[in-house]
PDB file of C-alpha atoms in Angstrom:
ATOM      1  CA  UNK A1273       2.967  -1.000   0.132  1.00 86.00           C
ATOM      2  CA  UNK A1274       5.606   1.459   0.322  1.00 90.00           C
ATOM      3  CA  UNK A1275       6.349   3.279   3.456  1.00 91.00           C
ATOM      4  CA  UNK A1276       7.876   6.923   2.533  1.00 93.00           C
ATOM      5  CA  UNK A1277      10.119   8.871   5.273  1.00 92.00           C
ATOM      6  CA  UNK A1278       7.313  11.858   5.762  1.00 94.00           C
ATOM      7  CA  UNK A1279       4.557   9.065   7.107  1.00 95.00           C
ATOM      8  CA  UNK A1280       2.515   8.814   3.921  1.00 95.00           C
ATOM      9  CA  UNK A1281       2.499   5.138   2.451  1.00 93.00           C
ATOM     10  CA  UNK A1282       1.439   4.574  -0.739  1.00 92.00           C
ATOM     11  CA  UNK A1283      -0.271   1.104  -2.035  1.00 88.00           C
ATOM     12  CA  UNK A1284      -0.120  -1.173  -5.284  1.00 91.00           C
ATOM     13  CA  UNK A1285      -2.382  -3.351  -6.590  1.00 90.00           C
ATOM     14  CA  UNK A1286      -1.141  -5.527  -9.608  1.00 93.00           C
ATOM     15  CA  UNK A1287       0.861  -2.487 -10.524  1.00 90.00           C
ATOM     16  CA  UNK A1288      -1.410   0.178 -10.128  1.00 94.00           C
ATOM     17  CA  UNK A1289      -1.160   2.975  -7.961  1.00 93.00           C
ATOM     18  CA  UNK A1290      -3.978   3.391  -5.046  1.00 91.00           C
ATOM     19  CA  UNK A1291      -4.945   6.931  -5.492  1.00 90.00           C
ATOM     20  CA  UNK A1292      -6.467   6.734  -1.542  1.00 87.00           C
ATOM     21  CA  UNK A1293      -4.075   8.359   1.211  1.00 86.00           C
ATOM     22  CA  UNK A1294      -2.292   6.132   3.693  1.00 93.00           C
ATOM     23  CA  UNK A1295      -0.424   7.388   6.380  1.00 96.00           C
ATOM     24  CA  UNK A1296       1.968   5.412   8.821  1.00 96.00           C
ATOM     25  CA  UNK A1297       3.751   5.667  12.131  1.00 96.00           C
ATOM     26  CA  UNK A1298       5.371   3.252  14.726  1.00 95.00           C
ATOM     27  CA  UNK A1299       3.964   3.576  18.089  1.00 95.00           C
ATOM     28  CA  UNK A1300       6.054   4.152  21.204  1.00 95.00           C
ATOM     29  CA  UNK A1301       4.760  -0.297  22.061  1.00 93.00           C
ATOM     30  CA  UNK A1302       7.211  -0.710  18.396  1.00 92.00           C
ATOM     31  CA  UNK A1303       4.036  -1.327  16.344  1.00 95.00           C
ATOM     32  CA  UNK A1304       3.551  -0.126  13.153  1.00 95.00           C
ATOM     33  CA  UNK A1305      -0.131   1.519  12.229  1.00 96.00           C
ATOM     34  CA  UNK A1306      -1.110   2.201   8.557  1.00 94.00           C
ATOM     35  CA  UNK A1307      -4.094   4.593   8.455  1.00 94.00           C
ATOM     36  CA  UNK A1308      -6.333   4.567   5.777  1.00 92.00           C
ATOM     37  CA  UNK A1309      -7.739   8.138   4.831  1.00 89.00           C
ATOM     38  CA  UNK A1310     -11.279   6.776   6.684  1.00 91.00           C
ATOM     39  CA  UNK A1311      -9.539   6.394  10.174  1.00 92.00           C
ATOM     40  CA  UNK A1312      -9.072   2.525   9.877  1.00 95.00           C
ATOM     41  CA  UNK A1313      -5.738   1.419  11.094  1.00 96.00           C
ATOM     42  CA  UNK A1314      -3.980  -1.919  10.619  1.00 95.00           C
ATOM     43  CA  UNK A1315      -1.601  -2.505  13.087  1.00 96.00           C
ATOM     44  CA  UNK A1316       1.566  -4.650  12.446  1.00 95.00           C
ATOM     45  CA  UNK A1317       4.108  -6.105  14.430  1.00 95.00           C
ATOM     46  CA  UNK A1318       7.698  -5.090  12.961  1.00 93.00           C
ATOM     47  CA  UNK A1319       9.668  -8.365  13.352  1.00 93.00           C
ATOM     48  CA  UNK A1320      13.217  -9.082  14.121  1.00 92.00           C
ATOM     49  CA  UNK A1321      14.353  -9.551  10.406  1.00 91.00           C
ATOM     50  CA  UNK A1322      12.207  -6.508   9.191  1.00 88.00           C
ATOM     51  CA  UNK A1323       9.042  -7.971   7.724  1.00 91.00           C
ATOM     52  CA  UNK A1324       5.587  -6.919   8.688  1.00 93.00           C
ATOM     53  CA  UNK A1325       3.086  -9.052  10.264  1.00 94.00           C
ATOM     54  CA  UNK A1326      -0.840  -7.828  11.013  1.00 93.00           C
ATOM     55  CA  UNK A1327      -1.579  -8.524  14.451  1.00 96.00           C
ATOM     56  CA  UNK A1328      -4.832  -6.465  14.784  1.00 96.00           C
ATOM     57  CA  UNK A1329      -7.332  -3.869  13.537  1.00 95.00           C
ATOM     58  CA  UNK A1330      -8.550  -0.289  15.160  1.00 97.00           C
ATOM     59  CA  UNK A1331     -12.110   1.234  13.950  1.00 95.00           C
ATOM     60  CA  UNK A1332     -12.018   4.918  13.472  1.00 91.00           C
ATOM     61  CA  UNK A1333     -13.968   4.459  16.631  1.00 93.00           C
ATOM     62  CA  UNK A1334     -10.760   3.455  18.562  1.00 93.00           C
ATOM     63  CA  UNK A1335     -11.980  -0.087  19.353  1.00 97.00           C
ATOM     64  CA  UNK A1336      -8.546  -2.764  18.650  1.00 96.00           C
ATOM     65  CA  UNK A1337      -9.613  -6.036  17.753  1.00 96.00           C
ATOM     66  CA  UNK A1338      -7.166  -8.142  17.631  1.00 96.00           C
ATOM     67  CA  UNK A1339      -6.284 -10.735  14.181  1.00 93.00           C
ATOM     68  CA  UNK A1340      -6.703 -14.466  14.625  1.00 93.00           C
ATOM     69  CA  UNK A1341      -2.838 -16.053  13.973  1.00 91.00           C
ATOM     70  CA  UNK A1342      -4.125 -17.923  11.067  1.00 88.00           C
ATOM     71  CA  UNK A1343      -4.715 -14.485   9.296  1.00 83.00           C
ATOM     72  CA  UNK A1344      -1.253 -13.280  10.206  1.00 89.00           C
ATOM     73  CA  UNK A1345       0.553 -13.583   7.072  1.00 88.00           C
ATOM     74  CA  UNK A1346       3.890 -12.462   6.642  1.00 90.00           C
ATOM     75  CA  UNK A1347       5.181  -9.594   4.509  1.00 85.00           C
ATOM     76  CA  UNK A1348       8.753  -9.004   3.437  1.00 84.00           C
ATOM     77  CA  UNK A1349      10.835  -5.963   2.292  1.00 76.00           C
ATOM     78  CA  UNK A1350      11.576  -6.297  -1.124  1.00 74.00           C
ATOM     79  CA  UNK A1351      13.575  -3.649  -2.025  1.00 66.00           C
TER      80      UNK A1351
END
């Protein structure tokens, strides 16, 4: 994933480009929400060192459900 300054992310997969749209903003709580172009948001906590961790989903329907901490894996800048 790569986060651009104007809120539009844009996703890899072995390499290759996602041609979806993905937005992204932090929230005024400090979380960060990737949208996908359906409405579905991932929501990550933004940690101390500057990796991402998913803490939760929201349906385009607004309802947050929240992820279990063994699915909370870890992701790092790399660049």
């Amino acid at each position: 994933v790569v986060l651009l300054e104007n809120g539009i992310a844009e996703r890899y997969i072995n390499g290759k480009k996602d041609e979806r749209e993905f937005k992204w903003k932090i929230t005024k709580e400090g979380e960060l929400h990737y949208t996908y172009s359906n409405g579905y948001i991932m929501v990550y906590r933004i940690n101390k060192d500057g990796s991402l961790t998913p803490i939760a989903d929201i349906s385009k329907f607004g309802k947050r459900e929240e992820a279990p901490k063994e699915a909370q894996l870890t992701f790092k800048k790399i660049k």
